[in-house]
Each structure stands twice: as structure tokens, then as C-alpha cells.
Coordinates of C-alpha atoms in Angstrom, one line a residue:
X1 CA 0.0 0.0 0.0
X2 CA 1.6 3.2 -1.5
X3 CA -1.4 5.8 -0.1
X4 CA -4.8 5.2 1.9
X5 CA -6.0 5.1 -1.1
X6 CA -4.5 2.0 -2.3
X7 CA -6.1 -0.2 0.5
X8 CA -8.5 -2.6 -0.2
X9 CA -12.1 -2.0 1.5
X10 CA -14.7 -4.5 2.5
X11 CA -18.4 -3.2 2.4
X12 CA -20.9 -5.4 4.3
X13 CA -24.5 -4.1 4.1
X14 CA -27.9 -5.6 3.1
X15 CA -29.4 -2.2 1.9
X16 CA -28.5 -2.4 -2.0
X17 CA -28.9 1.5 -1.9
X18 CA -26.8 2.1 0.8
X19 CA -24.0 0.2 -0.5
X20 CA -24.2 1.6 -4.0
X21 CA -24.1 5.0 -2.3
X22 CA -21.0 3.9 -0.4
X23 CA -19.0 2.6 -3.4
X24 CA -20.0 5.6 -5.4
X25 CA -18.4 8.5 -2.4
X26 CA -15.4 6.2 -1.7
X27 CA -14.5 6.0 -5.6
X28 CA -15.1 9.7 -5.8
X29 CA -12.4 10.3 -2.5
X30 CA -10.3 8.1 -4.9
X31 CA -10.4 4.5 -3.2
X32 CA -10.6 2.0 -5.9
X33 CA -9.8 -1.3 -4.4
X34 CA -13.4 -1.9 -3.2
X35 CA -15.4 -5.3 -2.6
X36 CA -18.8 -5.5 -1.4
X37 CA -21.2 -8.3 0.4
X38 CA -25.0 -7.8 1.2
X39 CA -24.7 -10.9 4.2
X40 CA -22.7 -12.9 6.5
X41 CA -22.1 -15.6 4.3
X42 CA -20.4 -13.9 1.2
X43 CA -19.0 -11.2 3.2
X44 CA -16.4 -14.1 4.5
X45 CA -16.1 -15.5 1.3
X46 CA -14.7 -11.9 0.4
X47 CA -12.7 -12.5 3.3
X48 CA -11.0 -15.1 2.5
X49 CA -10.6 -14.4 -1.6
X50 CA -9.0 -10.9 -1.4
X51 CA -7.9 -10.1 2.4
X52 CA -9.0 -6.2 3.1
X53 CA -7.0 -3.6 4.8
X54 CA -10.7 -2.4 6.4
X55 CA -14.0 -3.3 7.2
X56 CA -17.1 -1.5 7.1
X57 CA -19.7 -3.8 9.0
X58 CA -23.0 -3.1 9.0
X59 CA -24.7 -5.0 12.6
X60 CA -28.1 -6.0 11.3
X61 CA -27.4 -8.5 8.5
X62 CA -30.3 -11.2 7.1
X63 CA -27.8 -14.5 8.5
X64 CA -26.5 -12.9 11.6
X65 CA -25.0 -10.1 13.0
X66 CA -22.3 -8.1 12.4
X67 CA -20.9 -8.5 15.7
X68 CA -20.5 -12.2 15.4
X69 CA -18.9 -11.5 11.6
X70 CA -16.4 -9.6 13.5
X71 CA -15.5 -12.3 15.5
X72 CA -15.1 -15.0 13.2
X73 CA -13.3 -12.9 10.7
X74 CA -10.9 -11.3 13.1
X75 CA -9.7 -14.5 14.3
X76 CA -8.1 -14.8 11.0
X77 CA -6.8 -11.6 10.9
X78 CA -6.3 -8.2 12.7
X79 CA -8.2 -6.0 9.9
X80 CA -9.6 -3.1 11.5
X81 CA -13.5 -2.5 11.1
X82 CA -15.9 0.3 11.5
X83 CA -19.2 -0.3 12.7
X84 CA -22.0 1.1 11.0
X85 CA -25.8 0.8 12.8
X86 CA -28.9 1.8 12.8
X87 CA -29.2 1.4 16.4
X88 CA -27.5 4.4 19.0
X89 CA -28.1 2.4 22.0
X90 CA -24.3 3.6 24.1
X91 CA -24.6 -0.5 25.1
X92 CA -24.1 -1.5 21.5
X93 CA -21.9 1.3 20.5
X94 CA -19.8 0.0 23.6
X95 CA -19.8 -3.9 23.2
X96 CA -18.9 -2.7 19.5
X97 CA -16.0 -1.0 20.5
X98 CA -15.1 -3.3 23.6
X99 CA -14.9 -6.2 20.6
X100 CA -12.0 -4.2 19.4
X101 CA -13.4 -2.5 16.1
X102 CA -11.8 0.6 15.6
X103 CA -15.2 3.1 15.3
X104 CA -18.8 3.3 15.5
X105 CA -21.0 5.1 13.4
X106 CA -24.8 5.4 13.6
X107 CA -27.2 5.7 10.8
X108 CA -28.0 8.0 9.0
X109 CA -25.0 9.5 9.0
X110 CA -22.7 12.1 6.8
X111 CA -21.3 10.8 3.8
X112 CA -18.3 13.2 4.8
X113 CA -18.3 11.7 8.3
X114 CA -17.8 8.4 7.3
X115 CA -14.9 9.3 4.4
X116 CA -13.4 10.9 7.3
X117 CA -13.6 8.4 10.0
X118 CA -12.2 5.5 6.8
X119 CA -9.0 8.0 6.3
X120 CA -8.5 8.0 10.3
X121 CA -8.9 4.7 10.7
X122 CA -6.4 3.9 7.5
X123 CA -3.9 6.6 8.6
X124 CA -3.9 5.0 12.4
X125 CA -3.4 1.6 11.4
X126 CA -1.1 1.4 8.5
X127 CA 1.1 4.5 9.5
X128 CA 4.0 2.4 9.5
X129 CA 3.6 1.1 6.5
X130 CA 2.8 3.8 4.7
X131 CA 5.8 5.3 5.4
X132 CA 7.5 3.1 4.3
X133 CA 6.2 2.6 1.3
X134 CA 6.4 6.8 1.1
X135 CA 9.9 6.6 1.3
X136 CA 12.7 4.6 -1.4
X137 CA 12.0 5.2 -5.0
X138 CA 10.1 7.3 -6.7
X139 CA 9.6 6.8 -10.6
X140 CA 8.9 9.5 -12.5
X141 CA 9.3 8.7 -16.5
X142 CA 13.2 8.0 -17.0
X143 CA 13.5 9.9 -14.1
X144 CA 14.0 8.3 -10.7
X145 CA 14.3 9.8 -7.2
X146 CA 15.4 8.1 -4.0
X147 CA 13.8 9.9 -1.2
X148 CA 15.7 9.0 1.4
X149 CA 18.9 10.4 0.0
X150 CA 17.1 13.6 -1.6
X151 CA 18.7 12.8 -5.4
X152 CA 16.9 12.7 -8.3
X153 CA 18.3 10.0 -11.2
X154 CA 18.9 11.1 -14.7
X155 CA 18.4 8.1 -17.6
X156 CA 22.5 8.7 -18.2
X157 CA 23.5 8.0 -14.4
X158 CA 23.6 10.8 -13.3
X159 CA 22.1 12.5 -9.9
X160 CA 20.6 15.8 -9.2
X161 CA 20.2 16.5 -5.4
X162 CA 17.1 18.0 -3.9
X163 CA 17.2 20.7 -1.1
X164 CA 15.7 19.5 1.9
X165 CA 12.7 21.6 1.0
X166 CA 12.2 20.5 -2.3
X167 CA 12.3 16.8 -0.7
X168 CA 9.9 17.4 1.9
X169 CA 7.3 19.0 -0.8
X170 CA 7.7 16.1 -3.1
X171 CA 7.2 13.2 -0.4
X172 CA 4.0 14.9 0.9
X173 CA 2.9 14.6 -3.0
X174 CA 4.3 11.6 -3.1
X175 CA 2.2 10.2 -0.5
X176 CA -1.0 11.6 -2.0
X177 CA -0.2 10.7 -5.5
X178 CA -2.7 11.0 -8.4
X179 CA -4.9 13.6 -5.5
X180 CA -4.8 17.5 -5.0
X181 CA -3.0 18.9 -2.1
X182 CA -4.1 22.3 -1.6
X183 CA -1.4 25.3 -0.9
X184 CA -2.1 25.2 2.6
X185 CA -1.7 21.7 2.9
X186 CA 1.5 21.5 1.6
X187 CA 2.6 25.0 3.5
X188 CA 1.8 23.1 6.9
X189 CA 3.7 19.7 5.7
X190 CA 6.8 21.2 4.9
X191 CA 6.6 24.8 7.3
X192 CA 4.5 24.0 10.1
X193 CA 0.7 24.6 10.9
X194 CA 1.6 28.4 12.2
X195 CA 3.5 29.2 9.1
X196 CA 1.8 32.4 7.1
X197 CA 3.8 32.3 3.7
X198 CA 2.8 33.8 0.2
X199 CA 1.7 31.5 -2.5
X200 CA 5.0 32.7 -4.6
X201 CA 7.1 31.2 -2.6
X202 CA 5.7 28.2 -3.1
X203 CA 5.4 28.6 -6.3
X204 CA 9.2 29.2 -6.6
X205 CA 10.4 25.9 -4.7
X206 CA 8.0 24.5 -7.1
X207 CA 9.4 25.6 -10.2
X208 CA 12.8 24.4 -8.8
X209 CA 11.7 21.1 -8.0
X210 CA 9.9 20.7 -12.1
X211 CA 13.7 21.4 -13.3
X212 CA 14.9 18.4 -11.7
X213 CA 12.4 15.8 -11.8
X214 CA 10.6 16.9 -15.3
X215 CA 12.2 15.9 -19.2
X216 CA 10.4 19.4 -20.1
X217 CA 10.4 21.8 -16.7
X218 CA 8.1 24.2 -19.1
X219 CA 6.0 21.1 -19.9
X220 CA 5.2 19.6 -16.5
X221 CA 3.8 15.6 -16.8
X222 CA 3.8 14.9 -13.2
X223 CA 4.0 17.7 -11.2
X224 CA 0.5 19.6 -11.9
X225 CA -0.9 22.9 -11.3
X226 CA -4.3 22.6 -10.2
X227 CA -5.1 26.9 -10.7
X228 CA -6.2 28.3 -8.2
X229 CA -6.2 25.1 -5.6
X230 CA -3.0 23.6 -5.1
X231 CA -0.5 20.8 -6.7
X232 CA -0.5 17.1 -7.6
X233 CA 1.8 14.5 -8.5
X234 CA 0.4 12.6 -11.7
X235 CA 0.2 8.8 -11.4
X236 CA 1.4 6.7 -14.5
X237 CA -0.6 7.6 -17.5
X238 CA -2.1 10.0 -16.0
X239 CA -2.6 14.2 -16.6

């Protein structure tokens, strides 16, 4: 898993509707490894088939609950699970929690709430390996960068360092890649929350950073202006 948004997702939920809604707002946040299962019975044989890096659980299921899902699937492996229910009681919410799932959410509930609430969860729980999979090489074209030593690889051998900024800038895009970080997010990653900087001088470590990791600096195939927003680092065959 490069990015949150790599990891595979299990959907377990007997309202067709709901789960259609689900697939639809997690594709849009950019999650695209997504399986889903409308009861007990398939949800395991998901399970089993294509092990998932998170569960979303509904409790009320038409061959059990998903409390005893959780059980029986967990004892094959630590995945971590949100809860979703229709019922608020603070004794189920509780015994939810208690079982070890990571959240609890109650229908109906806030689409953004529950995108949310997955990224928290993912963030929490992979951390480690997200970093590392952050970190080492980065291919960009014929270009390569190792991000732990700050160089960037030309096709003939040869290496172009990166300041410290410019490497900071690029892992932070490189750990959202193919998504838009907004100038402010990428002001706090590499300055600090409490920084107040103008958008030039962003713009200017930017323009330093294209003329080392792009063939045509002028031309820019992977890092993107977004105008008016912020920057992204194009995936593979990607804009």
C-alpha cells in the first residue's frame, strides 16, 4: 500500500442502496480497491478471496449479526473495522468497541463523516507502513528519485540533489499521488501549521523542483498545477 487510497475495502451491508451510495463517495475520495457483500455468508467468502485492509460492517445482516462477523473474521486476521448501525443504543456502541473494532457510526450519518472516519482509521493503522512505502524510489518517467537520499536520477547515471525543502514538498505529494494537495496543505507539511507564507514562494520551490524531476520543466507531466487550488503529483498515465 503506496497511499490510503491503495487499500482494499470490504463493504458489508444488506441495503443495496446504501451500499451503491458507499461505493459511489469512496470511488469519488479516490479508493478504488473496493469489494462488497449484502450478508454474513459472502462477506467471508470476500474474506477469504481478497484479504482487506478495512472493514465497514454493517450490525443488522439477514444470517447474523455483524458482531459475530467480526469475530469469526478477526480471528483470522487483525483487519480493522468500523461499525455502521442503525441502532444508538451507548450498550451497542460500547460492546462494539469493547470487541476491538476501531469506530462506530450510527445511521444515517454524513457521507463526509464516514470518508473521514475510513481515512483516520487507515492513517492510524497502517502509518508504519505507509511510510514506508512513502519513502525509497520514486519513478517519475526515466526519471528516478530516491527519497531517502534527496537525489533525483537522470536516464545517463547521473544525480541531481534535492534541497531539503524541495524533498519534503515532493514526499508529501508523493504520499497523496494521483490527488490534489491544496497550498495550505503543503505549507503546513513542509513549514508548520503556524506558518503564514505567500503562494509565490511556493510557487518558486516548485518551479525548482519541475527542473529536476521533469524531461520538459516548461511542460510539467507529473508535477500539476491545479489553478487556483494547489498541486498534484500525476500517477502513470495519468494528466
Amino acid at each position: 500500500m503506496q497511499t490510503i487510497y491503495d487499500a482494499k475495502l470490504l463493504l458489508v451491508d444488506d441495503t443495496p442502496e446504501l451500499l451503491a451510495l458507499l461505493c459511489e463517495h469512496l470511488r469519488a475520495a479516490g479508493y478504488h480497491a473496493i469489494t462488497t457483500a449484502a450478508d454474513c455468508a459472502s462477506a467471508r467468502i470476500a474474506f477469504e478471496t481478497n484479504r482487506p485492509e478495512l472493514m465497514v460492517l454493517d450490525i443488522n445482516l439477514p444470517d447474523g449479526d455483524g458482531f459475530a462477523l467480526f469475530r469469526q473474521l478477526r480471528a483470522q486476521a487483525d483487519v480493522p473495522a468500523l461499525f455502521l448501525s442503525a441502532r444508538d443504543a451507548d450498550a451497542d456502541r460500547l460492546f462494539g468497541l469493547g470487541l476491538g473494532a476501531d469506530d462506530y457510526l450510527t445511521k444515517p450519518f454524513l457521507m463526509q463523516e464516514l470518508l473521514l472516519r475510513v481515512q483516520h482509521i487507515l492513517q492510524r493503522a497502517y502509518r508504519a507502513e505507509l511510510q514506508r512505502g512513502a519513502a525509497g524510489r520514486l519513478q517519475l518517467g526515466a526519471r528516478s528519485v530516491e527519497l531517502d537520499d534527496a537525489l533525483v536520477q537522470l536516464p545517463d547515471g547521473k544525480t541531481i540533489p534535492l534541497t531539503a525543502t524541495e524533498r519534503a514538498l515532493l514526499q508529501k505529494l508523493a504520499e497523496n499521488r494521483g490527488h490534489i494537495l491544496t497550498y495550505d496543505t503543503l505549507y503546513a507539511a513542509v513549514w508548520g501549521q503556524d506558518y503564514y507564507g505567500c503562494e509565490n514562494t511556493l510557487n518558486v520551490h516548485m518551479r525548482h523542483l519541475r527542473e529536476k524531476i521533469e524531461e520538459n520543466a516548461s511542460k510539467p507531466r507529473w508535477l500539476v498545477t491545479v489553478r487556483g487550488i494547489g498541486y498534484k503529483l500525476a500517477g502513470e498515465g495519468k494528466p
